[in-house]
């Protein structure tokens, strides 16, 4: 005690007022400091500071200037939808710190100048002497100098539900709840220097950009650069051919609109929102829209054991009795848990023992208790037996119990516990422990109450385990088949963790490391070993942060599970933080996804959903960009060949509506590919080299087909307006067949794509044959022979895709 008081320059009388005020100036107030939130108006308009959004706004203005109000409206709607979603996500992220602040206690009982008083908790400072009683919250980080049967609940911070016994010299942390007993402590840290404050600092940091956001941003920059270069080139070519400057400008701007994928934000939002809805049905609540796709790119899942991979329901699965009735009597009465509607209230181990032993009908009055603590590793109760005699009942760590035993009860026959018998019992304990069981020993005595925990009589052993969830092993196997590493992180003993991990298929050829060993590794040493470690045992929640950051440093996309306040930094830093449904509000606010059922299989379902979404995004982008490339090459080709342009500005904009309309939208909701969970995660760009090669080839095929048919019609002497209509319609039908190319190889075939193609085709018929629309789009009616030519030529896009499929394979 004196060392602690000396270290913090205080005394049992507490600080005086002057010293307390001086230290408040030095250490600051005991409060969580919230970064000044961004004003909502600035938060909203900051969403427009994105290259793709800026280009879309320019495209909308250009559409408006050339008289296309509908297209301009559609683009602006897509922009607003995208920015509003971003605004909502950033606004919600500010709520995490508010959740933290709500946990902080308002008042504290402190001793100053020898007087005990209740003060505002924010006025506490380092060196203050605080008094803790049952039912209060710990107001700041402290170290105990007195403890009288003190136990606390640190689950809010650590996520571990078991009560923690606290002795003198033990640390206690802000926000812990005192469950029982009485204590006195010295404040060691206040405000932002407490463990809670450090968590608040991390939670308030800006979110890392999601993989999808990075890829879409990169794609937007590439497409915008191409659009600008092409527009300038077309403008120069048209001017050189003597085309009036106004018409040249209109064509260049129209082409720019066609080249920019304004449908991308809309399809992204629709696809991700539908994915969120599907995941919610599977008990996975996704809080941040872009995180839906991040799951699909996940390469490592760091999962808690208890409650996620296991049932979080300790169960007696093995027993060894020398006297069954006495063991069950001890198990029922030397126990502080209770069962209400089959739900355990209290310690889970005690609850499992009580559930196993509750058929015992004996009820004895409890006279006293020596509670479980970390030094003795046993619990003892004293009861009144037969109204006169007393009986001592003890349970605890089996080796400790055996050391306390002098006798053994063999079904009512009391004998001396011989060394040979004791050795047999120790072997049995070792055998049960080797099966990952938590072994509890039981003993009693009927006399000698001056030393109640000596000369006990042994009665038996019970082996308990938190069993794996029935589908957990299958889910782990699915992850491994999908190229995802599964890592178990637990506070349990190494031996228990290893046994569970082996049963689940997590621990195969990899390494096991404890939290203590992790702390002893330098960062370079840890980096060398990180990808080989499959199980982390005896890990504190604070160490999760290092695990996440190191795995991300090794270019992994990391999913991390957690439920306590102390998990919040790791959840925030993870590529995708996954909070438990029964976890703390702070953990939920810091996470990207919440598992309502706390089940590992739900994560795997969410990953499958994320992969499907990413596939559909790639499907749409490939379709969109190949169309853009085809339109650009067609216009450049006709300009170089001194042919009239095959599309007028209104038709280019119509192409854009058809391209970004029903077929493209429907590609965003295709079913999952058959090999979805049998391939490694995709962490590269949306447009890979193979995809770009396909896009270029398909674009060239569309351009050559359109130019050739257009030139053919012109050479026949067909009127330019009709030739343009044929070329324009051919290009539209190309897109419809190209959309057919993009369908998924799925067992869940989507009929929506076919409906989208039919709808677009009907719209095209309207602008060809309705006189009023013919005026707007400058089209002319075409005959059956023209349709035969259009269908025959446009089918080449399907042939081209088949060729590319074989080339790439």
Coordinates of N, CA, C and O in Angstrom, one line a residue, residues 7-83:
X7 N 4.0 6.2 -5.0 CA 4.1 6.4 -6.4 C 3.3 7.5 -6.9 O 3.6 8.2 -7.9
X8 N 2.1 7.7 -6.4 CA 1.1 8.7 -6.9 C 1.1 9.9 -5.9 O 0.2 10.7 -6.0
X9 N 2.1 10.0 -5.1 CA 2.3 11.2 -4.2 C 1.0 11.6 -3.5 O 0.4 12.7 -3.6
X10 N 0.4 10.6 -2.8 CA -0.9 10.8 -2.0 C -0.8 10.1 -0.7 O 0.3 9.5 -0.3
X11 N -1.8 10.1 0.1 CA -1.9 9.5 1.4 C -3.3 9.0 1.6 O -4.2 9.3 0.9
X12 N -3.5 8.2 2.7 CA -4.8 7.7 3.0 C -5.8 8.8 3.3 O -7.0 8.6 3.3
X13 N -5.3 10.0 3.7 CA -6.2 11.1 4.0 C -6.7 11.7 2.7 O -7.6 12.6 2.7
X14 N -6.1 11.4 1.5 CA -6.5 12.0 0.3 C -5.7 13.2 0.0 O -4.9 13.7 0.7
X15 N -6.0 13.8 -1.2 CA -5.4 15.1 -1.6 C -6.1 16.2 -0.9 O -7.2 16.2 -0.6
X16 N -5.3 17.3 -0.8 CA -6.0 18.6 -0.3 C -6.5 19.3 -1.5 O -6.2 19.0 -2.7
X17 N -7.3 20.3 -1.3 CA -8.0 21.0 -2.4 C -7.1 21.6 -3.3 O -7.2 21.5 -4.6
X18 N -6.0 22.3 -2.8 CA -5.1 23.0 -3.7 C -4.3 22.0 -4.6 O -4.2 22.2 -5.8
X19 N -3.9 20.8 -4.0 CA -3.2 19.9 -4.8 C -4.1 19.2 -5.9 O -3.7 19.0 -7.0
X20 N -5.4 19.0 -5.5 CA -6.3 18.4 -6.5 C -6.5 19.4 -7.6 O -6.5 18.9 -8.8
X21 N -6.6 20.7 -7.4 CA -6.8 21.6 -8.5 C -5.6 21.7 -9.3 O -5.7 21.9 -10.6
X22 N -4.4 21.7 -8.7 CA -3.1 21.7 -9.4 C -3.1 20.5 -10.4 O -2.7 20.7 -11.6
X23 N -3.4 19.3 -9.9 CA -3.4 18.1 -10.7 C -4.4 18.1 -11.8 O -4.2 17.6 -12.9
X24 N -5.6 18.7 -11.5 CA -6.6 18.8 -12.6 C -6.1 19.7 -13.8 O -6.3 19.4 -14.9
X25 N -5.3 20.7 -13.4 CA -4.7 21.5 -14.5 C -3.7 20.7 -15.3 O -3.5 20.9 -16.5
X26 N -2.9 19.9 -14.6 CA -1.9 19.1 -15.2 C -2.4 17.9 -16.0 O -2.0 17.7 -17.2
X27 N -3.4 17.2 -15.5 CA -3.9 16.0 -16.1 C -5.2 16.2 -16.9 O -5.6 15.3 -17.6
X28 N -5.8 17.3 -16.7 CA -7.1 17.5 -17.4 C -8.2 16.9 -16.6 O -8.0 16.2 -15.6
X29 N -9.5 17.2 -17.0 CA -10.6 16.7 -16.3 C -10.8 15.2 -16.6 O -10.4 14.7 -17.7
X30 N -11.5 14.6 -15.7 CA -11.8 13.1 -15.9 C -13.1 13.0 -16.8 O -14.2 12.7 -16.3
X31 N -12.9 13.2 -18.1 CA -14.0 13.2 -19.0 C -13.5 12.7 -20.4 O -12.4 12.9 -20.7
X32 N -14.4 12.1 -21.2 CA -14.1 11.7 -22.5 C -14.3 13.0 -23.4 O -15.4 13.6 -23.4
X33 N -13.2 13.4 -24.1 CA -13.3 14.5 -25.0 C -13.7 14.1 -26.3 O -13.0 13.3 -27.0
X34 N -14.7 14.7 -26.8 CA -15.3 14.4 -28.1 C -14.7 15.4 -29.1 O -14.8 16.6 -28.9
X35 N -14.2 14.9 -30.2 CA -13.7 15.8 -31.3 C -14.9 16.6 -31.8 O -16.0 16.1 -31.9
X36 N -14.7 17.9 -32.1 CA -15.7 18.7 -32.5 C -16.4 18.1 -33.8 O -15.7 17.9 -34.8
X37 N -17.6 17.7 -33.8 CA -18.2 17.1 -34.9 C -18.3 18.1 -36.1 O -18.5 19.3 -36.0
X38 N -18.1 17.5 -37.3 CA -18.3 18.3 -38.5 C -19.7 18.8 -38.6 O -20.6 18.0 -38.5
X39 N -19.9 20.1 -38.9 CA -21.3 20.6 -39.1 C -22.0 19.8 -40.2 O -21.4 19.4 -41.2
X40 N -23.3 19.5 -40.0 CA -24.0 18.7 -40.9 C -24.0 19.2 -42.3 O -23.9 18.4 -43.3
X41 N -24.0 20.5 -42.5 CA -24.1 21.1 -43.8 C -22.8 20.8 -44.6 O -22.7 20.5 -45.8
X42 N -21.6 20.9 -43.8 CA -20.3 20.6 -44.4 C -20.2 19.1 -44.7 O -19.6 18.7 -45.7
X43 N -20.7 18.3 -43.7 CA -20.6 16.9 -43.9 C -21.4 16.5 -45.1 O -20.9 15.6 -45.9
X44 N -22.5 17.1 -45.4 CA -23.3 16.8 -46.6 C -22.6 17.2 -47.9 O -22.4 16.4 -48.8
X45 N -22.1 18.4 -48.0 CA -21.5 18.9 -49.2 C -20.1 18.3 -49.4 O -19.7 18.2 -50.6
X46 N -19.5 17.7 -48.4 CA -18.2 17.1 -48.6 C -18.4 15.8 -49.4 O -17.4 15.3 -50.0
X47 N -19.6 15.3 -49.4 CA -19.8 14.1 -50.2 C -19.7 14.3 -51.7 O -19.5 13.4 -52.5
X48 N -19.7 15.6 -52.1 CA -19.6 15.9 -53.5 C -18.2 16.0 -54.0 O -17.9 16.1 -55.2
X49 N -17.2 15.9 -53.0 CA -15.8 16.0 -53.4 C -15.3 14.7 -53.8 O -14.4 14.1 -53.2
X50 N -15.8 14.2 -54.9 CA -15.4 12.9 -55.5 C -15.4 13.1 -57.0 O -16.3 13.6 -57.6
X51 N -14.3 12.6 -57.6 CA -14.1 12.8 -59.0 C -15.3 12.2 -59.9 O -15.8 12.9 -60.8
X52 N -15.8 11.1 -59.5 CA -16.9 10.5 -60.2 C -18.2 11.4 -60.1 O -18.9 11.6 -61.0
X53 N -18.4 11.8 -58.8 CA -19.6 12.7 -58.6 C -19.5 14.0 -59.4 O -20.5 14.5 -60.0
X54 N -18.3 14.6 -59.4 CA -18.1 15.8 -60.1 C -18.4 15.6 -61.6 O -19.0 16.4 -62.3
X55 N -17.8 14.5 -62.2 CA -18.1 14.2 -63.6 C -19.5 14.0 -63.9 O -20.0 14.5 -64.9
X56 N -20.3 13.4 -63.0 CA -21.7 13.2 -63.2 C -22.4 14.5 -63.2 O -23.4 14.7 -64.0
X57 N -22.0 15.4 -62.3 CA -22.7 16.7 -62.3 C -22.4 17.4 -63.6 O -23.3 18.1 -64.2
X58 N -21.2 17.4 -64.1 CA -20.9 18.0 -65.4 C -21.7 17.4 -66.5 O -22.2 18.1 -67.4
X59 N -21.8 16.0 -66.4 CA -22.7 15.3 -67.4 C -24.1 15.8 -67.4 O -24.8 16.0 -68.4
X60 N -24.6 16.0 -66.1 CA -26.0 16.4 -66.0 C -26.2 17.8 -66.6 O -27.2 18.1 -67.2
X61 N -25.2 18.7 -66.3 CA -25.3 20.1 -66.8 C -25.3 20.0 -68.4 O -26.0 20.7 -69.1
X62 N -24.4 19.2 -68.9 CA -24.3 19.1 -70.4 C -25.6 18.5 -71.0 O -26.0 19.0 -72.0
X63 N -26.2 17.6 -70.3 CA -27.5 17.0 -70.8 C -28.5 18.1 -70.8 O -29.3 18.2 -71.7
X64 N -28.5 18.9 -69.7 CA -29.5 20.0 -69.6 C -29.3 21.0 -70.7 O -30.3 21.5 -71.4
X65 N -28.1 21.3 -71.0 CA -27.7 22.3 -72.0 C -28.2 21.9 -73.4 O -28.5 22.7 -74.3
X66 N -28.1 20.6 -73.7 CA -28.5 20.1 -75.0 C -30.0 19.7 -75.1 O -30.5 19.1 -76.0
X67 N -30.7 20.1 -74.0 CA -32.2 19.9 -74.0 C -32.7 18.6 -73.4 O -33.9 18.3 -73.5
X68 N -31.8 17.7 -72.9 CA -32.2 16.4 -72.4 C -32.5 16.5 -70.9 O -31.7 16.2 -70.1
X69 N -33.7 17.0 -70.6 CA -34.1 17.2 -69.2 C -34.2 15.9 -68.4 O -33.8 15.8 -67.3
X70 N -34.7 14.9 -69.1 CA -34.9 13.6 -68.4 C -33.6 13.0 -68.0 O -33.4 12.5 -66.8
X71 N -32.6 12.9 -68.9 CA -31.3 12.3 -68.6 C -30.6 13.1 -67.5 O -30.0 12.6 -66.6
X72 N -30.7 14.5 -67.6 CA -30.1 15.3 -66.5 C -30.8 15.0 -65.2 O -30.1 14.9 -64.2
X73 N -32.1 14.8 -65.2 CA -32.8 14.5 -63.9 C -32.3 13.2 -63.3 O -32.1 13.0 -62.1
X74 N -32.2 12.2 -64.2 CA -31.8 10.8 -63.8 C -30.4 10.9 -63.2 O -30.1 10.3 -62.1
X75 N -29.5 11.6 -63.8 CA -28.1 11.7 -63.3 C -28.1 12.4 -61.9 O -27.5 11.9 -61.0
X76 N -28.8 13.5 -61.8 CA -28.9 14.2 -60.5 C -29.5 13.4 -59.4 O -29.0 13.4 -58.3
X77 N -30.5 12.6 -59.8 CA -31.1 11.7 -58.8 C -30.1 10.7 -58.3 O -30.0 10.4 -57.1
X78 N -29.3 10.1 -59.2 CA -28.3 9.1 -58.9 C -27.2 9.8 -58.0 O -26.8 9.2 -57.0
X79 N -26.8 11.0 -58.3 CA -25.8 11.7 -57.5 C -26.4 12.0 -56.1 O -25.7 11.7 -55.1
X80 N -27.6 12.4 -56.0 CA -28.2 12.7 -54.7 C -28.3 11.5 -53.8 O -28.0 11.4 -52.6
X81 N -28.7 10.4 -54.5 CA -28.9 9.1 -53.7 C -27.6 8.6 -53.2 O -27.5 8.2 -52.0
X82 N -26.5 8.7 -54.0 CA -25.2 8.3 -53.6 C -24.7 9.2 -52.4 O -24.1 8.7 -51.4
X83 N -24.8 10.5 -52.5 CA -24.3 11.4 -51.5 C -25.1 11.3 -50.2 O -24.5 11.4 -49.1

